[in-house]
PDB file of C-alpha atoms and ligand atoms in Angstrom:
ATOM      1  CA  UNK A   1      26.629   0.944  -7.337  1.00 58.00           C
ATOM      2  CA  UNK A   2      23.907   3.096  -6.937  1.00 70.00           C
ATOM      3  CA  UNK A   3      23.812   4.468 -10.910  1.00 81.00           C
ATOM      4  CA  UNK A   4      22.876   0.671 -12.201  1.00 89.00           C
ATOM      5  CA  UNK A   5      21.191  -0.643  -9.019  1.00 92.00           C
ATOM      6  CA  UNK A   6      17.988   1.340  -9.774  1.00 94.00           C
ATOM      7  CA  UNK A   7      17.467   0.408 -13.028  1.00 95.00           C
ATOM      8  CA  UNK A   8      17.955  -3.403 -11.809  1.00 96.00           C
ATOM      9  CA  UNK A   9      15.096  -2.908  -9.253  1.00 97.00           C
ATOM     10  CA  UNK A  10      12.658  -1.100 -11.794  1.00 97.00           C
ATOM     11  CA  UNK A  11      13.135  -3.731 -13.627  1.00 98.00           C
ATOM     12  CA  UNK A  12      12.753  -6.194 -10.959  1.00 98.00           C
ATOM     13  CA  UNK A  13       9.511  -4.395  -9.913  1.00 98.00           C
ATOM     14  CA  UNK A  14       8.539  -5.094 -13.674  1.00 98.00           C
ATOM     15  CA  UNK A  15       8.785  -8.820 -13.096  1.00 98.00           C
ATOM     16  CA  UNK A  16       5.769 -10.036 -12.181  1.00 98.00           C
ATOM     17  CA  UNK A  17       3.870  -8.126 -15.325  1.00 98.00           C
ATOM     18  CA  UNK A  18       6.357  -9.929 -17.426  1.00 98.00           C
ATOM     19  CA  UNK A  19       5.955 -13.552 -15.976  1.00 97.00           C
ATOM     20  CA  UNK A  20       1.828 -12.733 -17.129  1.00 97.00           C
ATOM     21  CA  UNK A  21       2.782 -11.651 -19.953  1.00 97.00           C
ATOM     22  CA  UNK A  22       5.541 -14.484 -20.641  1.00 97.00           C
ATOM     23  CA  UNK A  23       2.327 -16.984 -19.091  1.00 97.00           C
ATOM     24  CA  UNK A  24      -0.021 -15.575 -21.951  1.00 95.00           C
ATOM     25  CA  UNK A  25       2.442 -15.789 -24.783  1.00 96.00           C
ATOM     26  CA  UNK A  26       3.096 -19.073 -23.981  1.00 96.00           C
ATOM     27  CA  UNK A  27      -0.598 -20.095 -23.470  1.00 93.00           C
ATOM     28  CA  UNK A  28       0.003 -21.057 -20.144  1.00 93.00           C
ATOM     29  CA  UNK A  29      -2.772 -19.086 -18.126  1.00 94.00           C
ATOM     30  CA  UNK A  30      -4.829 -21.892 -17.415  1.00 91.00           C
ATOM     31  CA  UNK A  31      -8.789 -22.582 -17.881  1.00 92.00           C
ATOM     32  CA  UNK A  32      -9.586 -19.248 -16.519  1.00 95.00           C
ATOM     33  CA  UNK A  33      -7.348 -16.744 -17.513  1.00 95.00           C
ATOM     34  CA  UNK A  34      -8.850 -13.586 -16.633  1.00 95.00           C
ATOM     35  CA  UNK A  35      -9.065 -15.033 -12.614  1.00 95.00           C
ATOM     36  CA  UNK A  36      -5.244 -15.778 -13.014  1.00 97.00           C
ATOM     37  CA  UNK A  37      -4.262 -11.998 -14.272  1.00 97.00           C
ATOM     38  CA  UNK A  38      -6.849 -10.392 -11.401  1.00 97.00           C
ATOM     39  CA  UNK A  39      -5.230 -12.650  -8.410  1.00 97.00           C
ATOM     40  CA  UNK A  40      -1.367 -11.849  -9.490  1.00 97.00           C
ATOM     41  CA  UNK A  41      -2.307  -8.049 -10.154  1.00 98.00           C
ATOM     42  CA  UNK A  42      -4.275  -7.863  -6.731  1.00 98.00           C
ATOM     43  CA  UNK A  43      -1.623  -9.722  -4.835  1.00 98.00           C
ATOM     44  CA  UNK A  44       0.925  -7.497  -6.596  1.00 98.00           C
ATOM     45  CA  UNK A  45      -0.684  -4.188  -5.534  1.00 98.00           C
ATOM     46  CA  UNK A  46      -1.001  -5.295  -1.788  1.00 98.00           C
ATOM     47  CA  UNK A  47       2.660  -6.373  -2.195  1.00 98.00           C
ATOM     48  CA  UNK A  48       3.790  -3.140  -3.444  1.00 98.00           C
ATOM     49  CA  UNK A  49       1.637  -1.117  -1.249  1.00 98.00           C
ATOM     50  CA  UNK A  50       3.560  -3.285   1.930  1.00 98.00           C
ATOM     51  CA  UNK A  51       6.742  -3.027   0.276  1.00 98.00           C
ATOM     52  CA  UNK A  52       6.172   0.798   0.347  1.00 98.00           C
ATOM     53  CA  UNK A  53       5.151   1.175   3.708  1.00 98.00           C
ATOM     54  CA  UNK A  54       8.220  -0.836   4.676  1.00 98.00           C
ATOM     55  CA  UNK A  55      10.548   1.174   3.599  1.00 98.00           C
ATOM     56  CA  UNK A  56      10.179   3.737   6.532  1.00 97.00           C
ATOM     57  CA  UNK A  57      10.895   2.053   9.593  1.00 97.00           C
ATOM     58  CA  UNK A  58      13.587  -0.379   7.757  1.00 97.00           C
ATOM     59  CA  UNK A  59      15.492   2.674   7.090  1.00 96.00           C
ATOM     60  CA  UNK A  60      15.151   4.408  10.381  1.00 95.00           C
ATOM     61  CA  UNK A  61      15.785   0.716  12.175  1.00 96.00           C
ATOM     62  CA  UNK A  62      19.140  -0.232  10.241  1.00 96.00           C
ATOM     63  CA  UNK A  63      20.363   3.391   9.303  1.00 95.00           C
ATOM     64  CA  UNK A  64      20.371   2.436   5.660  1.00 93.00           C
ATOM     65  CA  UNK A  65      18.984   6.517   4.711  1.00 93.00           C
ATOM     66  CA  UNK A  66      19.204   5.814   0.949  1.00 92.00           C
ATOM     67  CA  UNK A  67      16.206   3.186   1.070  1.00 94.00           C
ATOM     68  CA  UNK A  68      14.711   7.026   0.469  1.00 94.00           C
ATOM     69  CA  UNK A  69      15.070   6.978  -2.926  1.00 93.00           C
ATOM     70  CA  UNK A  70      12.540   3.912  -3.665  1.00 96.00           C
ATOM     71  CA  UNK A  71       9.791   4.752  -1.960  1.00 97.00           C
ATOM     72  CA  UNK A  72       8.179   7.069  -4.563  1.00 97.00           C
ATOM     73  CA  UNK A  73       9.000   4.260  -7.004  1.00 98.00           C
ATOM     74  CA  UNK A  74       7.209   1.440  -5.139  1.00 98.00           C
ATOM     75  CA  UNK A  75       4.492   3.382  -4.474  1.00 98.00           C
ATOM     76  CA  UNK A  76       4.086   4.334  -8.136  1.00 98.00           C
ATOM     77  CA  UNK A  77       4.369   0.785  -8.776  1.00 98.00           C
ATOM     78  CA  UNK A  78       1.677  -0.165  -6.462  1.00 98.00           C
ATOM     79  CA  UNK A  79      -0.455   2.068  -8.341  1.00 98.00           C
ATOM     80  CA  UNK A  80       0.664   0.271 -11.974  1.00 98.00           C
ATOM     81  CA  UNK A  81      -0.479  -2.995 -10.812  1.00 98.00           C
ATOM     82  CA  UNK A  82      -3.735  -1.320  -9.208  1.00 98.00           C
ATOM     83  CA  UNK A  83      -4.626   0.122 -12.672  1.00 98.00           C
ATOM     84  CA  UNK A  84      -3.912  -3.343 -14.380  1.00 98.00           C
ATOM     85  CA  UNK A  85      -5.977  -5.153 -12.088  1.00 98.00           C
ATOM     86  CA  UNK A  86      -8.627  -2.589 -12.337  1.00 97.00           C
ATOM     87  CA  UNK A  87      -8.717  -2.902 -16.004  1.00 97.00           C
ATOM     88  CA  UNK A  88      -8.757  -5.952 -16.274  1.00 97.00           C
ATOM     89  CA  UNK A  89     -11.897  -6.142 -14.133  1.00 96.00           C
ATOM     90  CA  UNK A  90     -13.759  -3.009 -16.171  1.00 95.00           C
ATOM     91  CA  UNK A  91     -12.091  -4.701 -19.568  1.00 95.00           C
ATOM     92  CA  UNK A  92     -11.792  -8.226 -19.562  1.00 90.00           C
ATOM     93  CA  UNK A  93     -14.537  -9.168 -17.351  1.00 90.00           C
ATOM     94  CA  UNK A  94     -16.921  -7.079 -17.256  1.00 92.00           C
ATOM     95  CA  UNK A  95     -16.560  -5.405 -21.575  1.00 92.00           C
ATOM     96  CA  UNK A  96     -16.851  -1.807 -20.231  1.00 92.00           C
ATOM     97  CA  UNK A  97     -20.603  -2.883 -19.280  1.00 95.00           C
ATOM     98  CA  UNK A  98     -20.849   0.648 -16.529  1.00 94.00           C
ATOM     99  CA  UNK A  99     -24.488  -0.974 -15.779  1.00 95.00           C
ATOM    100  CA  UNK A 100     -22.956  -4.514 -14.415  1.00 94.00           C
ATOM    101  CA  UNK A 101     -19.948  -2.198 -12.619  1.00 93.00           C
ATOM    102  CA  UNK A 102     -21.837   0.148 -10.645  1.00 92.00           C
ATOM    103  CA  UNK A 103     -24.189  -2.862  -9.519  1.00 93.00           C
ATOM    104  CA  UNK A 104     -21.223  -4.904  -8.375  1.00 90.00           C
ATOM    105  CA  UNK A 105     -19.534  -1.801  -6.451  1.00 87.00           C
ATOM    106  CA  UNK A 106     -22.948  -1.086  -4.914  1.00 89.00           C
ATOM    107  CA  UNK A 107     -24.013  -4.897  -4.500  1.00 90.00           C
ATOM    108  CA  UNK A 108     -20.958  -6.652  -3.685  1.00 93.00           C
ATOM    109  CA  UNK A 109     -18.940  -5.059  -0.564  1.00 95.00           C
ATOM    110  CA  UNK A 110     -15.385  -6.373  -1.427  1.00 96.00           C
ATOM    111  CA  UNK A 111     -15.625  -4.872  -4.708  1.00 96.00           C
ATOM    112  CA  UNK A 112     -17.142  -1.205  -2.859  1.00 95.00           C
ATOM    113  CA  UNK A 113     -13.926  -1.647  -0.552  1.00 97.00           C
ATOM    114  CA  UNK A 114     -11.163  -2.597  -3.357  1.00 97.00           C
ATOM    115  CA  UNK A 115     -13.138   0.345  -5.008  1.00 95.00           C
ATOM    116  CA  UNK A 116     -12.025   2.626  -2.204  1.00 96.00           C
ATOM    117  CA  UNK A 117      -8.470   1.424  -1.934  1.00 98.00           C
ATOM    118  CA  UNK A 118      -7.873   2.293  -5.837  1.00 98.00           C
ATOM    119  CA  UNK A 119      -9.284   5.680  -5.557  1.00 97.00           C
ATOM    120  CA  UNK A 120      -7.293   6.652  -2.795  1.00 98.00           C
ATOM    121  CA  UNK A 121      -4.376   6.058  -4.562  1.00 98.00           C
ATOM    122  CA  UNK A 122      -5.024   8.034  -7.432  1.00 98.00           C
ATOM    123  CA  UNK A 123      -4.471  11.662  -5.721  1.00 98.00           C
ATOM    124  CA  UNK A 124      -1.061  10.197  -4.423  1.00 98.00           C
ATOM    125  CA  UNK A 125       0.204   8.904  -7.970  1.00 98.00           C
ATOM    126  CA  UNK A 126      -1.212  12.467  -9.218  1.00 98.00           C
ATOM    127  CA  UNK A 127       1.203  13.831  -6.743  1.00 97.00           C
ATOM    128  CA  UNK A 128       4.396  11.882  -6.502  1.00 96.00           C
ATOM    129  CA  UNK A 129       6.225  14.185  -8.211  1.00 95.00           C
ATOM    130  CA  UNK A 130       8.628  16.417  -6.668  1.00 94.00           C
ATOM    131  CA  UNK A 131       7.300  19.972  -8.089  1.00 96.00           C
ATOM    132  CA  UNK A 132       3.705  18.896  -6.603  1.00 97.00           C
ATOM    133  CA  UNK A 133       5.536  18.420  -2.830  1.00 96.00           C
ATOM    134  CA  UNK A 134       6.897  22.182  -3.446  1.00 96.00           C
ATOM    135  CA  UNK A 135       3.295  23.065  -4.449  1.00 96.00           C
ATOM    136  CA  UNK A 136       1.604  21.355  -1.719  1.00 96.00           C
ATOM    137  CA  UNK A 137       4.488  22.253   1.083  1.00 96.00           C
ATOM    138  CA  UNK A 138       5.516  19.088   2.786  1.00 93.00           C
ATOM    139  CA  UNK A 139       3.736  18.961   5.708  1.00 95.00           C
ATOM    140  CA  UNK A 140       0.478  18.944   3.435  1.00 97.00           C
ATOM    141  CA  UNK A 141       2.085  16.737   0.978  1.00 97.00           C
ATOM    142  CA  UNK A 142       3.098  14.124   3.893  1.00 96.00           C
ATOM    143  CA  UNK A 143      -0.413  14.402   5.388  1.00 97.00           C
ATOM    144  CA  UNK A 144      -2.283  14.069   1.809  1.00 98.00           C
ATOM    145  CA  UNK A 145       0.519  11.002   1.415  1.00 97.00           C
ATOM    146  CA  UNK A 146      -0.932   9.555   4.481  1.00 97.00           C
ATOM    147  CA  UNK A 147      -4.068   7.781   2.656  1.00 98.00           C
ATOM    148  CA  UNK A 148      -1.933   4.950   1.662  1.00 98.00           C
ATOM    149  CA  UNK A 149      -1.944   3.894   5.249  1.00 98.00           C
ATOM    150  CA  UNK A 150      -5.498   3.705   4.415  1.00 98.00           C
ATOM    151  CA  UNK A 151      -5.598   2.065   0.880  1.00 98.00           C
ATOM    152  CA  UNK A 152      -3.733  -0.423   2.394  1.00 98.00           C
ATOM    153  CA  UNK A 153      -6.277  -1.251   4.869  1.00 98.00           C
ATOM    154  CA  UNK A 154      -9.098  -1.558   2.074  1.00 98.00           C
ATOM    155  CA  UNK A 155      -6.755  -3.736   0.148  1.00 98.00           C
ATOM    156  CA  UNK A 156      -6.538  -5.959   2.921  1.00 98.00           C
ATOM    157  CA  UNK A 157     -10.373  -6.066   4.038  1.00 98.00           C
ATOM    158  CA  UNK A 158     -11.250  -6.507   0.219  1.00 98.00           C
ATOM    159  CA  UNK A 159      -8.819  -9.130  -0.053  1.00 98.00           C
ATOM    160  CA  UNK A 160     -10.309 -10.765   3.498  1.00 98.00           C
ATOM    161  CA  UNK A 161     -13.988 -10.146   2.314  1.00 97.00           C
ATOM    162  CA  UNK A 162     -13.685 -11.986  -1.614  1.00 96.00           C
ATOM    163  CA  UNK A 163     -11.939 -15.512  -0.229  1.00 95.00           C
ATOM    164  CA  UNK A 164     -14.676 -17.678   1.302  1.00 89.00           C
ATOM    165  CA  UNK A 165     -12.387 -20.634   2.461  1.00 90.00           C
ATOM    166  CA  UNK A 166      -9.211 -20.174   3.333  1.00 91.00           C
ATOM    167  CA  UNK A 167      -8.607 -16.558   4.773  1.00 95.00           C
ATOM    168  CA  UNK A 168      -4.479 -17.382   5.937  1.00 96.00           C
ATOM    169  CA  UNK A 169      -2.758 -15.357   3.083  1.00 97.00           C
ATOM    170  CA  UNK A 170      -5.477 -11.949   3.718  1.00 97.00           C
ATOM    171  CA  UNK A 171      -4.692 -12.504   7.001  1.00 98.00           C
ATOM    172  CA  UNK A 172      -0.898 -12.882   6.448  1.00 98.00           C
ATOM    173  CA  UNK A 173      -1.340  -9.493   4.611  1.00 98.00           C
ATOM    174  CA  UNK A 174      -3.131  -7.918   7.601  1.00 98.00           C
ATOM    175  CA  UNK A 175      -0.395  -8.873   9.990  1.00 98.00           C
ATOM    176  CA  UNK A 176       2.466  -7.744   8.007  1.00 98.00           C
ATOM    177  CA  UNK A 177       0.317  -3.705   7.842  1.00 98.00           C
ATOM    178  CA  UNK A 178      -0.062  -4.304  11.130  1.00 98.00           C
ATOM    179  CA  UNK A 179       3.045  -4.365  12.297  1.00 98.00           C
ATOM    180  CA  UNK A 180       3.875  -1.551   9.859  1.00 98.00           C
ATOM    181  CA  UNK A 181       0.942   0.584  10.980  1.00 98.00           C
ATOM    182  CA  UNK A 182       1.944  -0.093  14.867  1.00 98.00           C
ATOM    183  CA  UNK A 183       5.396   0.864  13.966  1.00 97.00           C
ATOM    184  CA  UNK A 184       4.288   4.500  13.020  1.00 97.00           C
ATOM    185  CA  UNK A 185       1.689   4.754  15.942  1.00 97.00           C
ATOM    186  CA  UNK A 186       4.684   4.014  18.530  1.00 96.00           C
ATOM    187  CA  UNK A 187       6.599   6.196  16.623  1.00 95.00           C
ATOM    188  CA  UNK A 188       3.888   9.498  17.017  1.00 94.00           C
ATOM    189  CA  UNK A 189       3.164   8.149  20.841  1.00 93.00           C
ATOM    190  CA  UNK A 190       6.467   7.314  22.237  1.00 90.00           C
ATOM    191  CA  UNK A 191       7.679  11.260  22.261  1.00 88.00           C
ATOM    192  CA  UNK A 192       4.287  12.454  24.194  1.00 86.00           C
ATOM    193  CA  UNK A 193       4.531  10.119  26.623  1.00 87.00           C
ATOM    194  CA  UNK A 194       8.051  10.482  27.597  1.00 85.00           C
ATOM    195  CA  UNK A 195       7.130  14.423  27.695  1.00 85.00           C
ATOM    196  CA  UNK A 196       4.433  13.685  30.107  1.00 79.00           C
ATOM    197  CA  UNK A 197       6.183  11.084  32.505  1.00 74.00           C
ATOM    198  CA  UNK A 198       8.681  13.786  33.860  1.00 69.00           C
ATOM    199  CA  UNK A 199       6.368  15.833  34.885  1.00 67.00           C
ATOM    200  CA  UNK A 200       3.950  13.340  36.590  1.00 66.00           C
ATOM    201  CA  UNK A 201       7.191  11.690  37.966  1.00 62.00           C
ATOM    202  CA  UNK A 202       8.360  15.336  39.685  1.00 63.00           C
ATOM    203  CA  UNK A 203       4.439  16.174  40.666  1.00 70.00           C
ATOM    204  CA  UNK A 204       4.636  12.713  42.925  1.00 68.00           C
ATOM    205  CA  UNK A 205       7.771  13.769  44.030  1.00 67.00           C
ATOM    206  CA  UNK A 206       6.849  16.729  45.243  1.00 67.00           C
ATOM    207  CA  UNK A 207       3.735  14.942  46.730  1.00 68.00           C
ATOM    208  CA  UNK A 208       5.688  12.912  48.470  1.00 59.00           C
ATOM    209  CA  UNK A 209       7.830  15.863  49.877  1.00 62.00           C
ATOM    210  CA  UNK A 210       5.021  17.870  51.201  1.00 58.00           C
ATOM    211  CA  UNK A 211       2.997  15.570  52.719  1.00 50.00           C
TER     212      UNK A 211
HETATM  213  C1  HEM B 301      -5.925  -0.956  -3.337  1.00 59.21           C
HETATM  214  C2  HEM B 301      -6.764  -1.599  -4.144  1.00 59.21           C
HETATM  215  C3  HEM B 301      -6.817  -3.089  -4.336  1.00 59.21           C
HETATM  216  C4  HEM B 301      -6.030  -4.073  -3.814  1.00 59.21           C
HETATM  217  C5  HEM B 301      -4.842  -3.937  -2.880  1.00 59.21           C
HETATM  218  C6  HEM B 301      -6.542  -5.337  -4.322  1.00 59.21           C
HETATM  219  C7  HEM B 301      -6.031  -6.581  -4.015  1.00 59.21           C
HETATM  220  C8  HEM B 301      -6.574  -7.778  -4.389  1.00 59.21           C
HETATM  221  C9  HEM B 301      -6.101  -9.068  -3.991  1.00 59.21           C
HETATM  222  C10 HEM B 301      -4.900  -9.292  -3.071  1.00 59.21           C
HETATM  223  C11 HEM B 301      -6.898 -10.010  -4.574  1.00 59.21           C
HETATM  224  C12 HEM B 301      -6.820 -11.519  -4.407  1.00 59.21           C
HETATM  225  C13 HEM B 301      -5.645 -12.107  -5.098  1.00 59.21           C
HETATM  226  C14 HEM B 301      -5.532 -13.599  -4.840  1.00 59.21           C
HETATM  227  O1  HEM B 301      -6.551 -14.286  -4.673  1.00 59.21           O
HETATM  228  O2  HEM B 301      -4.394 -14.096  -4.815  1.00 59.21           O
HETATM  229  C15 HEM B 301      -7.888  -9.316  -5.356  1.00 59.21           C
HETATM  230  C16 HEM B 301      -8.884  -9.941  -6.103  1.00 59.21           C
HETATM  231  C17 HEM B 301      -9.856  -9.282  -6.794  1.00 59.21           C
HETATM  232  N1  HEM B 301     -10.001  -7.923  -6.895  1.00 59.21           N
HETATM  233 FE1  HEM B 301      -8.810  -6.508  -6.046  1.00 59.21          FE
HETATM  234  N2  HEM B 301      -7.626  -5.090  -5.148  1.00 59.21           N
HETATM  235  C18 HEM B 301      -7.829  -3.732  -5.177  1.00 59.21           C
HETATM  236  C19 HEM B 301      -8.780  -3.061  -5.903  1.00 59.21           C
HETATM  237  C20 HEM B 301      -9.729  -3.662  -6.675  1.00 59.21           C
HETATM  238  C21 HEM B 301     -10.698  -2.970  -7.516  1.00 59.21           C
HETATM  239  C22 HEM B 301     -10.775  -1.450  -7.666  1.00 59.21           C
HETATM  240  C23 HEM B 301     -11.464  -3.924  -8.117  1.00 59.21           C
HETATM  241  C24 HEM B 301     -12.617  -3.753  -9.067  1.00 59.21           C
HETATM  242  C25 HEM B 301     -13.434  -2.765  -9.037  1.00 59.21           C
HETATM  243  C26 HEM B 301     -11.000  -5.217  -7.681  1.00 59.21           C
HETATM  244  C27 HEM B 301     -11.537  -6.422  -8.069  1.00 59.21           C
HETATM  245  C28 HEM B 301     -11.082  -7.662  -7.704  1.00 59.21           C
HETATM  246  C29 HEM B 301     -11.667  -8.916  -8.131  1.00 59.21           C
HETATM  247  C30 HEM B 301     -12.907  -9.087  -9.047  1.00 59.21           C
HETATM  248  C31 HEM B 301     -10.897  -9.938  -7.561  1.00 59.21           C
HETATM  249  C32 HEM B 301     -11.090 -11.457  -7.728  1.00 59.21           C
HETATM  250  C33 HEM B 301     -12.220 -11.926  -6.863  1.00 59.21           C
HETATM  251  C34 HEM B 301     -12.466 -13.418  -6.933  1.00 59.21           C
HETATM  252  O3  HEM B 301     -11.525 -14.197  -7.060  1.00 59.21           O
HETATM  253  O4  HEM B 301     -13.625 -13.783  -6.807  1.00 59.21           O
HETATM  254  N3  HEM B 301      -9.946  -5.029  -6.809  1.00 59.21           N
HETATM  255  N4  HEM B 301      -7.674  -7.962  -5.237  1.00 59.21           N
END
């Protein structure tokens, strides 16, 4: 099952680029079709980036260990849509024009924040591949690995920043890496306060004892 199931969910993953791309071939983008791409690449990346974080505590809650093996390939596809929706900001709407880019990124804070996000994935896409986790040692390699926690945060604030109206589905976003983020912070806190209780258990205990 395994041998044809990944190449099902690659392909899967490669869905959404090919409903734009079925969309634009079939002239079916709309009035503005540059808004359409950015908003289904954006919500894509967040997706991804969730998707990726997910994995983690699904496997450790249900026991299913070989969720492993798509991790590094939902995280690389996070960074795919990231790059498509960058470039089709840089490209399609604003021609290359550095000038009107840097302006925006200084001038306009969602765009600074998305900004942010984007870069911080680029040293983990530079490093998803096994011979860079022997390189780095995996302690290093998990702590570098750490920044999507906090891509995913500027993907959500970027997200909560550009709609002006209706703020449900950034805020839908922000529970779901909530939870996820909570998840690892009980995780890391759980273990150091069960190693402290015992002892200030046996202190009052002995308080008790010797008045
Ligand atoms: C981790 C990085 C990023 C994530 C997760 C992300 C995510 C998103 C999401 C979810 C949306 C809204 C989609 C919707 O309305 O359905 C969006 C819109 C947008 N993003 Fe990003 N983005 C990121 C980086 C960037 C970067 C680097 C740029 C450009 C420098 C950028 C420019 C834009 C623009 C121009 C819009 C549309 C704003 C509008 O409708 O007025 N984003 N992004």
């Amino acid at each position: 099952m395994i041998r044809w199931f990944k190449p099902v969910v690659f392909l899967a993953c490669l869905g959404p680029l090919g409903h734009l791309a079925w969309k634009a071939y079939s002239g079916n983008l709309g009035a503005n079709p540059i808004e359409v791409i950015t908003h289904s690449t954006g919500d894509w990346t967040l997706t991804f980036l969730l998707i990726t974080l997910a994995i983690t505590p699904v496997r450790k809650l249900t026991g299913q260990l070989w969720l492993i093996r798509y991790r590094r390939m939902f995280g690389l596809f996070a960074f795919f849509y990231v790059v498509l929706h960058f470039l089709t900001y840089i490209w399609l709407d604003k021609f290359f024009d550095l000038h009107a880019m840097l302006a925006d990124v200084a001038k306009r804070r969602f765009i600074t924040v998305g900004f942010t996000g984007f870069l911080l994935l680029i040293p983990l896409a530079a490093t998803s591949t096994t011979g860079w986790i022997r390189r780095l040692g995996g302690k290093r390699w998990q702590a570098l690995h750490r920044l999507i926690y906090f891509s995913a945060i500027a993907g959500v604030i970027h997200y909560f920043w550009l709609v002006k109206a209706d703020k449900h589905k950034p805020l839908e976003y922000g529970a779901v890496l909530a939870i996820l983020l909570g998840y690892r912070v009980i995780v890391w806190a759980l273990p150091k306060f069960r190693a402290k209780r015992p002892r200030t258990v046996m202190r009052e205990r002995m308080e008790v004892q010797q008045p």
